[in-house]
Tab-separated table of C-alpha atoms in Angstrom:
chain	number	residue	atom	x	y	z
Q	1	MET	CA	46.444	42.802	98.062
Q	2	ARG	CA	48.289	39.963	101.740
Q	3	VAL	CA	50.346	37.524	100.614
Q	4	SER	CA	51.057	34.970	103.239
Q	5	VAL	CA	52.390	31.344	103.536
Q	6	ASP	CA	50.786	29.027	105.734
Q	7	HIS	CA	54.332	27.209	106.642
Q	8	GLU	CA	52.828	24.037	107.373
Q	9	LEU	CA	51.504	23.566	104.419
Q	10	CYS	CA	54.495	25.408	102.396
Q	11	GLU	CA	56.989	22.014	100.974
Q	12	TYR	CA	59.575	24.683	100.361
Q	13	ASN	CA	59.460	24.064	96.366
Q	14	ALA	CA	60.174	26.810	95.212
Q	15	LEU	CA	57.575	26.667	92.750
Q	16	CYS	CA	56.600	30.132	93.584
Q	17	VAL	CA	59.784	32.149	93.351
Q	18	PRO	CA	60.681	32.046	89.610
Q	19	LEU	CA	56.865	33.583	89.255
Q	20	ALA	CA	56.674	36.603	91.468
Q	21	PRO	CA	61.117	36.840	92.356
Q	22	THR	CA	60.084	40.690	94.139
Q	23	VAL	CA	57.542	38.300	96.492
Q	24	PHE	CA	59.503	35.638	97.256
Q	25	ALA	CA	62.842	33.957	97.761
Q	26	LEU	CA	64.031	30.618	99.952
Q	27	SER	CA	66.997	31.501	102.398
Q	28	ASP	CA	70.151	29.537	102.378
Q	29	ASP	CA	67.500	27.673	104.898
Q	30	ASP	CA	65.259	25.997	102.672
Q	31	GLU	CA	62.621	28.552	103.781
Q	32	LEU	CA	60.184	30.536	101.488
Q	33	THR	CA	60.349	34.272	102.841
Q	34	VAL	CA	57.654	36.490	102.015
Q	35	LEU	CA	60.060	39.359	100.720
Q	36	ASP	CA	56.856	41.673	100.304
Q	37	GLU	CA	53.807	40.705	102.419
Q	38	ASN	CA	51.716	44.304	100.085
Q	39	PRO	CA	53.252	43.638	97.282
Q	40	ASP	CA	51.638	46.313	94.158
Q	41	GLU	CA	48.568	45.579	92.597
Q	42	SER	CA	50.998	45.604	89.588
Q	43	LEU	CA	52.062	42.284	90.619
Q	44	ARG	CA	49.032	41.006	91.111
Q	45	SER	CA	48.732	38.113	88.341
Q	46	GLN	CA	52.192	37.018	88.969
Q	47	VAL	CA	51.071	36.657	92.464
Q	48	THR	CA	47.857	35.045	92.064
Q	49	ALA	CA	50.039	32.149	89.562
Q	50	ALA	CA	52.459	31.709	92.048
Q	51	ALA	CA	49.499	30.951	94.115
Q	52	ALA	CA	47.407	28.501	92.158
Q	53	THR	CA	50.864	26.978	91.028
Q	54	CYS	CA	51.979	25.872	94.153
Q	55	PRO	CA	50.924	22.119	95.259
Q	56	ARG	CA	50.455	22.529	98.603
Q	57	GLN	CA	48.533	25.906	98.395
Q	58	ALA	CA	50.134	26.760	101.025
Q	59	ILE	CA	50.208	30.503	100.125
Q	60	SER	CA	47.381	32.985	100.449
Q	61	VAL	CA	46.753	35.738	98.745
Q	62	THR	CA	43.904	38.151	100.548
Q	63	GLU	CA	42.677	42.145	99.680
Q	64	ASP	CA	44.053	44.528	102.301
Q	65	SER	CA	41.488	45.906	104.312
Q	66	THR	CA	43.962	48.333	106.080
Q	67	PRO	CA	41.840	51.553	104.975
Q	68	GLY	CA	44.185	54.609	102.905
């Protein structure tokens, strides 16, 4: 899976951070950072919960099409 954030939509509420703390972080200047753009499949439920919780739906979770 591939995780991305649309920074045009993101309001930096950081509701996603406690749901998937190994994938998302809020920087010191209050900007959301994706720590792992291709998290392990074992984190899928956390990542999808974080995306679903986003008030602006700024988080996208797509299937990684990279072969291998």
